[in-house]
XYZ file of C-alpha atoms in Angstrom:
154
model
C 95.849 95.720 107.526
C 93.364 97.776 107.401
C 92.039 101.155 105.071
C 90.172 104.006 106.051
C 89.317 107.611 104.532
C 87.291 110.727 106.299
C 87.123 114.016 104.880
C 85.998 116.929 107.298
C 85.989 121.008 106.551
C 86.983 123.556 109.183
C 84.422 125.875 109.386
C 80.876 125.780 107.132
C 81.171 124.005 103.792
C 80.014 125.708 100.947
C 77.140 124.164 98.866
C 79.539 122.572 95.918
C 81.635 120.924 99.088
C 77.966 119.769 100.875
C 77.153 118.516 97.082
C 80.228 116.482 96.195
C 80.447 114.963 99.955
C 77.115 114.090 99.715
C 77.641 112.467 96.430
C 80.076 110.513 97.287
C 78.076 109.052 100.320
C 75.856 108.500 98.039
C 77.587 105.853 96.288
C 79.093 104.235 99.673
C 75.673 103.829 100.636
C 74.778 102.257 97.223
C 77.919 100.140 97.051
C 77.867 99.060 100.854
C 74.196 97.672 100.485
C 74.999 96.090 97.271
C 74.714 92.189 96.810
C 78.405 91.570 97.125
C 78.338 89.369 93.123
C 81.899 90.612 92.207
C 83.814 93.751 92.423
C 82.703 94.633 88.599
C 79.544 94.478 89.058
C 79.733 96.928 92.381
C 82.441 99.029 90.402
C 79.396 99.562 87.524
C 76.639 100.488 89.471
C 78.848 103.390 91.377
C 79.545 104.204 88.344
C 76.164 104.607 86.959
C 75.121 106.687 90.544
C 77.746 109.028 89.425
C 76.810 109.494 86.027
C 72.862 110.368 87.412
C 74.104 112.802 89.690
C 77.393 114.695 87.432
C 79.145 117.280 89.153
C 81.021 119.588 86.508
C 84.524 119.061 86.642
C 85.102 116.259 89.226
C 85.950 112.979 88.128
C 85.750 109.308 89.434
C 89.313 108.496 88.554
C 89.971 104.971 90.350
C 88.305 101.276 90.910
C 86.392 101.305 93.935
C 87.806 99.439 95.749
C 90.518 96.696 96.645
C 91.092 93.701 98.644
C 92.902 93.686 101.984
C 94.550 91.706 103.791
C 98.386 90.874 105.420
C 99.099 93.967 102.708
C 97.084 97.064 102.244
C 95.990 95.986 98.482
C 95.819 92.160 98.313
C 94.119 90.883 95.444
C 91.322 88.790 95.719
C 88.944 90.424 95.637
C 89.158 93.741 93.303
C 86.454 96.614 92.588
C 87.068 97.767 89.736
C 85.973 98.243 85.675
C 89.187 95.577 85.132
C 88.389 92.000 84.275
C 90.056 90.927 87.416
C 87.045 92.719 89.266
C 85.201 89.855 87.714
C 86.065 87.403 90.360
C 83.384 86.304 92.747
C 83.274 87.921 96.294
C 83.282 84.952 98.597
C 82.290 85.132 102.077
C 85.223 86.500 104.484
C 87.264 87.816 101.783
C 88.115 91.305 102.891
C 88.125 94.692 100.425
C 87.388 98.539 100.741
C 84.479 100.438 99.283
C 86.062 104.532 98.823
C 84.243 106.254 96.363
C 85.631 109.862 95.692
C 84.982 112.532 93.182
C 88.103 114.617 92.620
C 88.790 118.236 91.354
C 92.654 119.537 91.178
C 91.495 123.253 91.204
C 89.082 122.676 93.456
C 89.246 119.517 96.558
C 88.709 116.417 96.204
C 86.442 113.813 98.520
C 87.218 110.303 99.343
C 84.650 108.255 101.751
C 86.743 104.592 102.515
C 85.573 101.857 104.786
C 87.116 98.151 105.074
C 84.177 96.049 104.698
C 83.931 92.056 104.527
C 81.222 89.702 103.206
C 79.305 87.493 105.648
C 76.331 85.631 105.110
C 75.702 86.824 101.704
C 76.311 90.653 103.142
C 78.937 93.318 103.273
C 79.517 94.513 106.453
C 81.923 97.222 107.432
C 85.265 96.866 109.852
C 85.519 100.694 110.501
C 82.349 102.844 112.787
C 84.223 106.158 111.922
C 81.527 108.804 111.990
C 80.334 110.617 108.621
C 80.199 114.501 109.341
C 76.926 115.822 109.191
C 77.331 119.420 108.271
C 78.444 118.044 105.471
C 75.393 116.032 104.304
C 72.925 117.715 102.202
C 69.726 115.613 103.299
C 67.966 116.580 100.173
C 70.004 114.599 98.142
C 69.805 111.164 99.364
C 66.570 109.399 99.270
C 64.967 108.024 102.152
C 66.423 104.120 101.570
C 69.530 106.223 101.633
C 68.706 107.567 104.539
C 67.663 104.755 106.166
C 71.089 103.077 105.042
C 72.748 106.180 106.986
C 71.551 105.297 110.423
C 73.603 102.502 110.144
C 76.599 104.672 110.588
C 77.393 107.531 113.461
C 76.937 111.043 112.162
C 78.100 114.250 114.155
């Protein structure tokens, strides 16, 4: 099984849409480049990034990711703030990284990749692009811009 989520805007995105999309992308990039010890630590770091980049009225109200296998939501691992996520992420484990921000009166953004751990690093099964017109590059660090080069941006 696998999982992927992308968000697109028809026409020209407004400043809020770009800020939310870029913030979610920032969390994805940092989570993807985390040292994959366990899902609890990766999820905790994601929440800290969201807290440092708050967007009024938008919430991240789910776990950062889940294991994938024969079933779409298969344990282990789990990337969340729950005890279940403290299980180590082992070599060849498959999981999603799926940060998102949502406001039921406006819109939501989720960016999800199916990933796996190999040679101590996180790798992506997904090579689907991110939409350039939704990225506010001024909100990304130089390191995040370098990380983004690993993925197609159109």
